[in-house]
């Protein structure tokens, strides 16, 4: 019954190309339809205005079937019925039932036998209950249809708005080269309309700002796939062609043989048939298969399998990512939005490349989100919405991130710190931990958003450091800049 009121065929056909390209979206729509159907059932039960009347009617019908009819019970049911008529705002028939009650009382008083009295009361009572049931079913169905219509309109409107937002968001992420299937992950969570709005806000920074777009392309290439120094020997089966004689193929003369193959008999043997005296000898040789014949054979190419050893170089997989996002007070506004847009891009890229990812939200304290075991997009959005707006202390985040790098799952990981770097210098113990992890193969990168730069001594602690200026969308690589300055000084 309920599915008949939730026909989404027209709505789905409108967004069919987008749904076809994303099976998870199709699943999410069906799940929402299922949830809405269950929600409608509960809503119809919870908001039924006739619940008490229905119980009274059911109780009256039950007592009518199980107990003897009495005038008192008949009068009480008339009162309950009139209460229902008033609540349902149906035309009043109170006068009719009062008249029926008066007629019944007069008739009962005139009857002498108790059995006939009960029969008379039961007849009137049955008439009341039948009419009551008919009126109740009509009123309840009318209310239920209206409730379903309102519920349907609300659901279809919200679903249409949701799909429209997803369509807009899909176009945004596709313009940057991302596959919507990786960004719009509905298989492990649900997105609300407010989630989509926030996601759209961050994602729009990516294609509309050329500087942010360049940052995404640059940061997405951190720790490119490289050839490992480890050489591994493997066994490989190859086909080796070789020439073999084929006796069934009559291509060339390879010798002579005795036989009776007239097609290949020597001319000297055929000459025996030219003389009647020697033709008997030819017949005898033929019977004994002793005629001299050409031996014919062919040459074919056969393929033999051979197992050989071969050395290969294995490709190193891209390591996990540890991303530290500064949400302190100095990052408020555009810098924080850009940082979260970049984090959104990097996390979706990590999922696309099946790289583990670990997020750290930093200020004077830290919040963490481990994305190594899979995640729902809603949980990622909840994390990215958090902002501390306090002071900036990156050291606790770096210490925590380095401890994570010591785990097997985050071996060979990259750490990226996105901040305006309005902070004090890193403590010595933190710098020592960085150097220890760098020796083990970990890499440390930083992205400074804004014009406030740190001191030169801190810049050199990162393998690469970039500065992004939101005012003109310019990107400067600080370490490369320092090297250029040094080279210029040497030339002078």
Coordinates of C-alpha atoms in Angstrom, one line a residue:
X1 CA 0.0 0.0 0.0
X2 CA 2.6 2.5 1.1
X3 CA 4.9 2.0 -2.0
X4 CA 2.0 3.1 -4.2
X5 CA 2.2 6.5 -2.7
X6 CA 5.9 6.9 -3.2
X7 CA 6.3 6.7 -6.9
X8 CA 9.7 8.2 -7.6
X9 CA 9.9 7.0 -11.2
X10 CA 9.7 10.5 -12.7
X11 CA 12.2 11.9 -10.2
X12 CA 14.7 9.2 -10.8
X13 CA 14.4 9.5 -14.6
X14 CA 15.3 13.2 -14.3
X15 CA 18.6 12.3 -12.7
X16 CA 19.1 9.0 -14.4
X17 CA 22.6 9.8 -16.0
X18 CA 24.0 10.8 -12.6
X19 CA 22.5 7.8 -10.8
X20 CA 23.7 5.4 -13.5
X21 CA 27.3 6.6 -13.1
X22 CA 27.1 6.1 -9.3
X23 CA 25.7 2.8 -8.0
X24 CA 26.1 4.0 -4.4
X25 CA 23.7 6.8 -5.2
X26 CA 21.1 4.4 -6.5
X27 CA 21.5 2.4 -3.3
X28 CA 21.1 5.5 -1.2
X29 CA 17.9 6.5 -2.9
X30 CA 16.4 3.1 -2.4
X31 CA 17.5 3.1 1.2
X32 CA 15.9 6.5 1.8
X33 CA 12.7 5.2 0.2
X34 CA 12.7 2.2 2.5
X35 CA 13.4 4.4 5.5
X36 CA 10.6 6.8 4.5
X37 CA 8.1 4.0 4.1
X38 CA 8.9 2.8 7.6
X39 CA 8.8 6.3 8.9
X40 CA 5.3 6.8 7.3
X41 CA 4.0 3.6 9.0
X42 CA 5.2 4.9 12.4
X43 CA 3.9 8.4 11.8
X44 CA 0.4 7.1 10.9
X45 CA 0.3 5.1 14.1
X46 CA 1.7 7.9 16.3
X47 CA -0.4 10.8 14.9
X48 CA -3.7 8.9 14.5
X49 CA -6.3 11.3 16.0
X50 CA -8.9 8.4 16.3
X51 CA -6.8 6.1 18.4
X52 CA -9.1 6.3 21.5
X53 CA -12.2 6.1 19.4
X54 CA -10.9 3.0 17.6
X55 CA -10.2 1.3 20.9
X56 CA -13.7 2.2 22.1
X57 CA -15.2 0.8 18.9
X58 CA -13.2 -2.4 19.1
X59 CA -14.1 -2.9 22.7
X60 CA -17.8 -2.3 21.9
X61 CA -17.7 -4.9 19.1
X62 CA -15.9 -7.4 21.3
X63 CA -18.5 -7.0 24.2
X64 CA -21.4 -7.2 21.7
X65 CA -20.1 -10.6 20.5
X66 CA -19.2 -12.1 23.9
X67 CA -21.8 -10.6 26.3
X68 CA -25.6 -10.3 26.5
X69 CA -27.1 -7.2 25.1
X70 CA -28.3 -4.6 27.6
X71 CA -29.9 -1.1 27.3
X72 CA -27.1 0.4 29.5
X73 CA -24.3 -0.8 27.2
X74 CA -26.3 0.4 24.2
X75 CA -26.7 3.9 25.7
X76 CA -23.0 4.1 26.5
X77 CA -22.0 3.1 23.0
X78 CA -24.3 5.8 21.6
X79 CA -22.4 8.4 23.7
X80 CA -19.0 7.1 22.4
X81 CA -20.3 7.2 18.9
X82 CA -21.5 10.8 19.2
X83 CA -18.1 11.8 20.6
X84 CA -16.5 10.3 17.5
X85 CA -19.0 12.2 15.2
X86 CA -18.0 15.4 16.9
X87 CA -14.3 14.8 16.6
X88 CA -14.5 13.7 13.0
X89 CA -16.7 16.8 12.3
X90 CA -19.3 14.7 10.6
X91 CA -23.0 15.7 10.3
X92 CA -24.7 15.1 13.6
X93 CA -27.3 12.3 13.8
X94 CA -27.9 12.6 17.6
X95 CA -31.6 13.1 17.3
X96 CA -32.0 10.0 15.2
X97 CA -30.3 7.8 17.8
X98 CA -32.1 9.4 20.7
X99 CA -35.3 8.6 18.9
X100 CA -34.1 5.0 18.3
X101 CA -33.3 4.7 22.0
X102 CA -36.8 6.0 23.0
X103 CA -38.5 3.6 20.6
X104 CA -36.4 0.7 22.0
X105 CA -37.2 1.5 25.6
X106 CA -41.0 1.6 24.8
X107 CA -40.7 -1.7 23.0
X108 CA -38.8 -3.4 25.7
X109 CA -41.2 -2.3 28.4
X110 CA -44.1 -3.8 26.4
X111 CA -42.4 -7.2 26.0
X112 CA -42.9 -9.8 28.7
X113 CA -40.3 -12.4 27.7
X114 CA -36.6 -11.6 28.6
X115 CA -35.3 -13.4 25.5
X116 CA -37.4 -11.2 23.2
X117 CA -36.2 -8.1 25.0
X118 CA -32.6 -9.1 24.5
X119 CA -33.2 -9.7 20.8
X120 CA -34.8 -6.3 20.4
X121 CA -31.8 -4.6 22.1
X122 CA -29.3 -6.6 20.2
X123 CA -30.9 -5.7 16.8
X124 CA -30.6 -1.9 17.5
X125 CA -27.2 -2.3 19.1
X126 CA -25.9 -4.2 16.0
X127 CA -27.3 -1.4 13.8
X128 CA -25.4 1.2 15.8
X129 CA -22.1 -0.7 15.7
X130 CA -22.3 -1.4 12.0
X131 CA -23.0 2.3 11.2
X132 CA -20.3 3.4 13.6
X133 CA -17.7 1.1 11.9
X134 CA -18.7 2.4 8.5
X135 CA -18.4 6.0 9.5
X136 CA -15.1 5.4 11.3
X137 CA -13.5 3.6 8.4
X138 CA -14.5 6.4 6.1
X139 CA -13.2 9.1 8.4
X140 CA -10.0 7.3 9.1
X141 CA -9.3 6.6 5.5
X142 CA -9.8 10.2 4.6
X143 CA -7.4 11.3 7.3
X144 CA -4.8 8.6 6.3
X145 CA -4.9 9.6 2.7
X146 CA -4.3 13.2 3.5
X147 CA -1.5 12.4 5.9
X148 CA 0.2 10.2 3.2
X149 CA -0.2 12.9 0.7
X150 CA 1.5 15.5 2.9
X151 CA 4.2 13.0 3.8
X152 CA 4.8 12.1 0.2
X153 CA 5.1 15.8 -0.9
X154 CA 7.6 16.5 1.9
X155 CA 9.7 13.4 1.0
X156 CA 9.7 14.0 -2.7
X157 CA 10.5 17.7 -2.2
X158 CA 13.4 16.9 0.1
X159 CA 14.7 14.1 -2.2
X160 CA 14.5 16.4 -5.2
X161 CA 16.4 19.1 -3.4
X162 CA 19.0 16.6 -2.2
X163 CA 19.5 15.1 -5.7
X164 CA 19.8 18.6 -7.2
X165 CA 22.5 19.5 -4.6
X166 CA 24.3 16.3 -5.4
X167 CA 24.1 17.1 -9.1
X168 CA 25.5 20.6 -8.6
X169 CA 28.3 19.2 -6.3
X170 CA 29.1 16.4 -8.9
X171 CA 29.6 19.0 -11.5
X172 CA 31.9 20.9 -9.2
X173 CA 34.2 18.0 -8.4
X174 CA 34.2 16.7 -11.9
X175 CA 35.5 20.0 -13.1
X176 CA 38.6 19.3 -11.0
X177 CA 39.0 15.8 -12.4
X178 CA 37.7 13.9 -9.3
X179 CA 35.4 11.0 -9.8
X180 CA 32.1 11.7 -8.0
X181 CA 31.9 8.0 -7.0
X182 CA 34.9 8.6 -4.6
X183 CA 33.6 11.9 -3.2
X184 CA 29.9 11.1 -3.0
X185 CA 30.3 7.9 -0.9
X186 CA 26.8 7.0 0.2
X187 CA 27.6 3.3 1.0
X188 CA 28.8 4.0 4.5
X189 CA 26.7 6.9 5.7
X190 CA 24.1 9.4 4.8
X191 CA 24.4 13.1 3.8
X192 CA 21.9 15.6 4.9
X193 CA 21.0 18.7 2.9
X194 CA 23.1 20.8 5.4
X195 CA 26.1 18.4 4.8
X196 CA 25.8 18.8 1.0
X197 CA 25.7 22.6 1.5
X198 CA 28.9 22.6 3.5
X199 CA 30.6 20.1 1.1
X200 CA 29.6 22.3 -1.8
X201 CA 31.1 25.4 -0.1
X202 CA 34.4 23.7 0.4
X203 CA 34.5 22.0 -3.0
X204 CA 33.7 25.3 -4.9
X205 CA 37.0 26.6 -3.8
X206 CA 38.8 23.9 -5.8
X207 CA 37.8 24.8 -9.4
X208 CA 37.0 28.5 -8.9
X209 CA 40.4 29.5 -7.5
X210 CA 43.3 28.8 -9.9
X211 CA 45.7 29.0 -7.0
X212 CA 43.8 26.4 -4.9
X213 CA 43.4 24.3 -8.0
X214 CA 47.2 24.3 -8.6
X215 CA 47.8 23.5 -4.9
X216 CA 45.5 20.4 -5.3
X217 CA 47.4 19.2 -8.3
X218 CA 50.8 19.8 -6.6
X219 CA 49.9 18.3 -3.2
X220 CA 48.2 15.3 -5.0
X221 CA 51.6 14.4 -6.5
X222 CA 53.5 14.2 -3.1
X223 CA 55.4 10.9 -2.9
X224 CA 54.9 9.8 -6.5
X225 CA 55.3 6.1 -7.3
X226 CA 59.0 5.3 -7.5
X227 CA 61.0 2.3 -8.4
X228 CA 62.3 0.3 -5.4
X229 CA 65.9 -0.6 -5.1
X230 CA 64.9 -4.1 -4.2
X231 CA 65.3 -6.5 -7.2
X232 CA 63.2 -9.6 -7.2
X233 CA 63.7 -12.7 -9.3
X234 CA 60.7 -14.4 -10.7
X235 CA 60.0 -17.4 -12.9
X236 CA 58.4 -16.7 -16.2
X237 CA 57.1 -19.1 -18.9
X238 CA 57.9 -18.2 -22.5
X239 CA 57.1 -19.9 -25.8
X240 CA 60.2 -20.9 -27.9
X241 CA 59.5 -21.6 -31.6
X242 CA 61.4 -24.6 -33.2
X243 CA 61.3 -26.3 -36.7
X244 CA 60.3 -30.0 -36.9
X245 CA 59.7 -32.4 -39.8
X246 CA 56.1 -33.2 -40.5
X247 CA 55.6 -36.5 -42.3
X248 CA 52.0 -35.8 -43.1
X249 CA 52.9 -32.7 -45.0
X250 CA 54.1 -33.6 -48.6
X251 CA 56.0 -30.5 -49.4
X252 CA 59.6 -31.5 -50.4
X253 CA 61.6 -34.6 -51.5
X254 CA 63.8 -35.7 -48.6
X255 CA 64.9 -39.1 -50.0
X256 CA 63.7 -42.5 -51.5
X257 CA 61.7 -45.3 -50.0
X258 CA 60.0 -48.5 -51.0
X259 CA 56.2 -48.5 -51.4
X260 CA 53.3 -48.4 -53.8
X261 CA 52.4 -44.8 -53.8
X262 CA 51.8 -44.3 -57.5
X263 CA 51.8 -40.5 -57.2
X264 CA 55.4 -40.5 -56.0
X265 CA 56.8 -43.6 -58.0
X266 CA 60.1 -43.0 -59.8
X267 CA 60.0 -42.6 -63.6
X268 CA 62.3 -45.6 -64.0
X269 CA 59.7 -47.8 -62.2
X270 CA 56.9 -46.5 -64.4
X271 CA 59.0 -47.3 -67.5
X272 CA 58.5 -51.0 -66.6
X273 CA 54.9 -50.8 -67.7
X274 CA 55.9 -49.7 -71.3
X275 CA 57.0 -53.3 -72.2
X276 CA 54.6 -56.2 -71.8
X277 CA 57.4 -58.5 -70.6
X278 CA 58.4 -56.1 -67.8
X279 CA 55.0 -54.9 -66.8
X280 CA 54.5 -58.2 -64.9
X281 CA 57.6 -57.2 -62.8
X282 CA 55.9 -53.8 -62.1
X283 CA 52.7 -55.5 -60.9
X284 CA 54.7 -57.8 -58.7
X285 CA 56.6 -54.9 -57.1
X286 CA 53.3 -53.0 -56.6
X287 CA 51.8 -56.0 -54.8
X288 CA 54.9 -56.3 -52.6
X289 CA 55.1 -52.5 -52.0
X290 CA 58.6 -52.6 -53.3
X291 CA 58.4 -49.8 -55.9
X292 CA 61.0 -47.1 -55.6
X293 CA 59.2 -43.9 -54.5
X294 CA 60.1 -40.4 -53.6
X295 CA 60.0 -39.8 -49.8
X296 CA 58.1 -36.6 -49.2
X297 CA 57.9 -34.5 -46.0
X298 CA 57.2 -31.0 -44.8
X299 CA 58.6 -28.6 -42.2
X300 CA 56.4 -27.0 -39.5
X301 CA 57.0 -24.6 -36.6
X302 CA 56.2 -25.9 -33.1
X303 CA 56.1 -23.9 -29.9
X304 CA 57.7 -25.3 -26.8
X305 CA 57.3 -23.8 -23.3
X306 CA 60.4 -22.9 -21.4
X307 CA 60.7 -21.5 -17.8
X308 CA 63.3 -18.8 -17.4
X309 CA 64.3 -16.5 -14.4
X310 CA 63.8 -12.8 -14.8
X311 CA 64.7 -9.9 -12.5
X312 CA 62.2 -7.1 -11.9
X313 CA 62.1 -3.9 -9.9
X314 CA 59.0 -3.4 -7.7
X315 CA 57.1 -0.2 -7.5
X316 CA 56.8 1.4 -4.1
X317 CA 53.2 2.2 -3.2
X318 CA 52.3 5.7 -2.2
X319 CA 52.5 5.8 1.6
X320 CA 49.8 6.9 4.0
X321 CA 49.0 10.5 4.7
X322 CA 49.0 12.4 8.0
X323 CA 47.3 15.7 7.5
X324 CA 47.4 18.4 10.2
X325 CA 44.8 21.2 9.8
X326 CA 45.2 24.5 11.7
X327 CA 41.8 25.8 12.9
X328 CA 43.1 28.4 15.3
X329 CA 41.8 31.9 15.6
X330 CA 44.3 33.3 13.2
X331 CA 43.0 30.9 10.5
X332 CA 39.4 32.1 10.8
X333 CA 37.7 32.9 7.5
X334 CA 39.1 32.3 4.1
X335 CA 42.3 30.6 5.2
X336 CA 40.4 28.0 7.3
X337 CA 38.0 27.3 4.4
X338 CA 40.8 26.8 2.0
X339 CA 42.6 24.5 4.4
X340 CA 39.5 22.4 4.8
X341 CA 38.8 22.4 1.0
X342 CA 42.4 21.1 0.5
X343 CA 41.9 18.5 3.2
X344 CA 38.7 17.3 1.6
X345 CA 40.5 17.0 -1.7
X346 CA 43.4 15.1 -0.2
X347 CA 41.3 12.7 1.8
X348 CA 39.2 11.8 -1.3
X349 CA 42.3 11.3 -3.3
X350 CA 43.7 9.1 -0.6
X351 CA 40.6 7.0 -0.7
X352 CA 40.7 6.8 -4.4
X353 CA 44.3 5.6 -4.3
X354 CA 43.6 3.3 -1.4
X355 CA 46.0 5.1 0.9
X356 CA 45.4 5.3 4.6
X357 CA 44.8 8.8 5.9
X358 CA 44.9 10.3 9.3
X359 CA 43.5 13.8 10.1
X360 CA 44.6 16.0 13.0
X361 CA 42.7 19.2 13.8
X362 CA 45.1 21.5 15.6
X363 CA 45.0 24.6 17.8
X364 CA 46.1 24.6 21.4
X365 CA 44.7 21.0 21.6
X366 CA 44.0 18.4 19.0
X367 CA 41.1 16.4 17.5
X368 CA 41.8 13.3 15.4
X369 CA 40.1 11.2 12.8
X370 CA 41.5 7.9 11.6
X371 CA 40.4 7.2 8.0
X372 CA 42.5 4.0 7.6
X373 CA 39.5 1.6 8.1
X374 CA 37.1 3.3 5.8
X375 CA 34.7 6.1 6.7
X376 CA 31.5 7.8 5.9
X377 CA 31.5 11.1 4.2
X378 CA 29.2 12.5 7.0
X379 CA 31.8 11.7 9.7
X380 CA 34.5 13.4 7.6
X381 CA 32.3 16.5 7.3
X382 CA 31.6 16.5 11.0
X383 CA 35.3 16.5 11.7
X384 CA 36.0 19.2 9.2
X385 CA 33.3 21.5 10.7
X386 CA 35.2 21.6 14.0
X387 CA 37.1 24.8 14.7
X388 CA 38.9 25.7 17.9
X389 CA 39.7 29.4 17.2
X390 CA 42.3 29.5 19.9
X391 CA 46.0 29.8 19.8
X392 CA 48.3 27.8 17.6
X393 CA 50.6 25.0 18.9
X394 CA 51.6 22.6 16.2
X395 CA 54.0 20.6 18.4
X396 CA 51.4 18.3 20.0
X397 CA 49.9 17.5 16.6
X398 CA 53.4 16.7 15.2
X399 CA 54.3 14.5 18.2
X400 CA 51.0 12.6 17.8
X401 CA 51.4 12.3 14.1
X402 CA 55.0 10.9 14.5
X403 CA 53.7 8.4 17.0
X404 CA 51.2 7.3 14.4
X405 CA 54.0 6.9 11.8
X406 CA 55.6 4.4 14.1
X407 CA 52.7 2.0 13.6
X408 CA 53.0 -0.6 10.8
X409 CA 49.9 0.8 9.0
X410 CA 51.5 4.3 8.7
X411 CA 55.0 3.2 7.8
X412 CA 56.5 5.3 5.0
X413 CA 53.8 8.0 5.6
X414 CA 53.9 11.6 4.6
X415 CA 52.9 14.4 7.0
X416 CA 51.4 17.6 5.6
X417 CA 50.8 20.6 7.9
X418 CA 48.3 23.2 6.6
X419 CA 48.5 26.4 8.6
X420 CA 49.3 30.1 8.6
X421 CA 52.2 29.3 10.9
X422 CA 51.5 32.2 13.2
X423 CA 53.2 30.4 16.1
X424 CA 56.4 30.0 18.0
X425 CA 59.3 27.8 16.9
X426 CA 59.1 24.1 17.2
X427 CA 60.7 22.7 20.4
X428 CA 64.0 20.7 20.1
X429 CA 62.5 17.4 21.1
X430 CA 59.9 17.7 18.3
X431 CA 62.7 18.5 15.8
X432 CA 64.7 15.5 16.9
X433 CA 61.6 13.3 16.3
X434 CA 61.2 14.7 12.8
X435 CA 64.8 13.9 12.0
X436 CA 64.5 10.4 13.3
X437 CA 61.4 9.7 11.2
X438 CA 63.0 11.3 8.1
X439 CA 65.9 8.8 8.4
X440 CA 63.3 6.0 8.3
X441 CA 61.8 7.3 5.1
X442 CA 59.0 9.6 6.2
X443 CA 58.5 13.0 4.6
X444 CA 57.4 16.2 6.1
X445 CA 55.7 19.0 4.1
X446 CA 54.1 22.3 5.1
X447 CA 51.7 24.6 3.4
X448 CA 51.5 28.2 4.7
X449 CA 48.2 30.0 3.9
X450 CA 48.6 33.8 4.1
X451 CA 51.4 36.4 4.3
X452 CA 52.6 35.7 7.8
X453 CA 55.8 33.6 7.4
X454 CA 57.8 31.9 10.1
X455 CA 61.5 32.4 10.8
X456 CA 64.0 30.9 8.3
X457 CA 65.3 28.3 10.8
X458 CA 61.9 26.6 10.9
X459 CA 61.4 26.5 7.2
X460 CA 64.3 24.1 6.7
X461 CA 62.8 21.4 8.9
X462 CA 60.4 20.4 6.1
X463 CA 61.3 18.5 3.0
X464 CA 59.2 21.0 1.0
X465 CA 57.3 24.1 2.1
X466 CA 54.9 26.2 0.1
X467 CA 53.2 29.5 0.8
X468 CA 49.8 30.3 -0.7
X469 CA 48.6 33.9 -0.8
X470 CA 44.8 34.0 -1.1
X471 CA 44.8 37.7 -2.1
X472 CA 46.4 37.0 -5.5
X473 CA 46.3 33.1 -5.6
X474 CA 50.1 33.0 -5.9
X475 CA 52.1 29.9 -4.8
X476 CA 55.7 30.2 -3.6
X477 CA 58.0 27.3 -2.8
X478 CA 60.1 28.6 0.1
X479 CA 62.9 26.0 0.0
X480 CA 63.4 26.5 -3.7
X481 CA 63.3 30.3 -3.1
X482 CA 66.0 30.0 -0.4
X483 CA 68.2 28.0 -2.7
X484 CA 67.8 30.6 -5.5
X485 CA 68.9 33.3 -3.0
X486 CA 72.0 31.3 -1.9
X487 CA 72.9 30.6 -5.6
X488 CA 72.6 34.3 -6.4
X489 CA 74.8 35.2 -3.4
X490 CA 77.5 32.8 -4.5
X491 CA 77.5 34.3 -8.0
X492 CA 77.9 37.8 -6.6

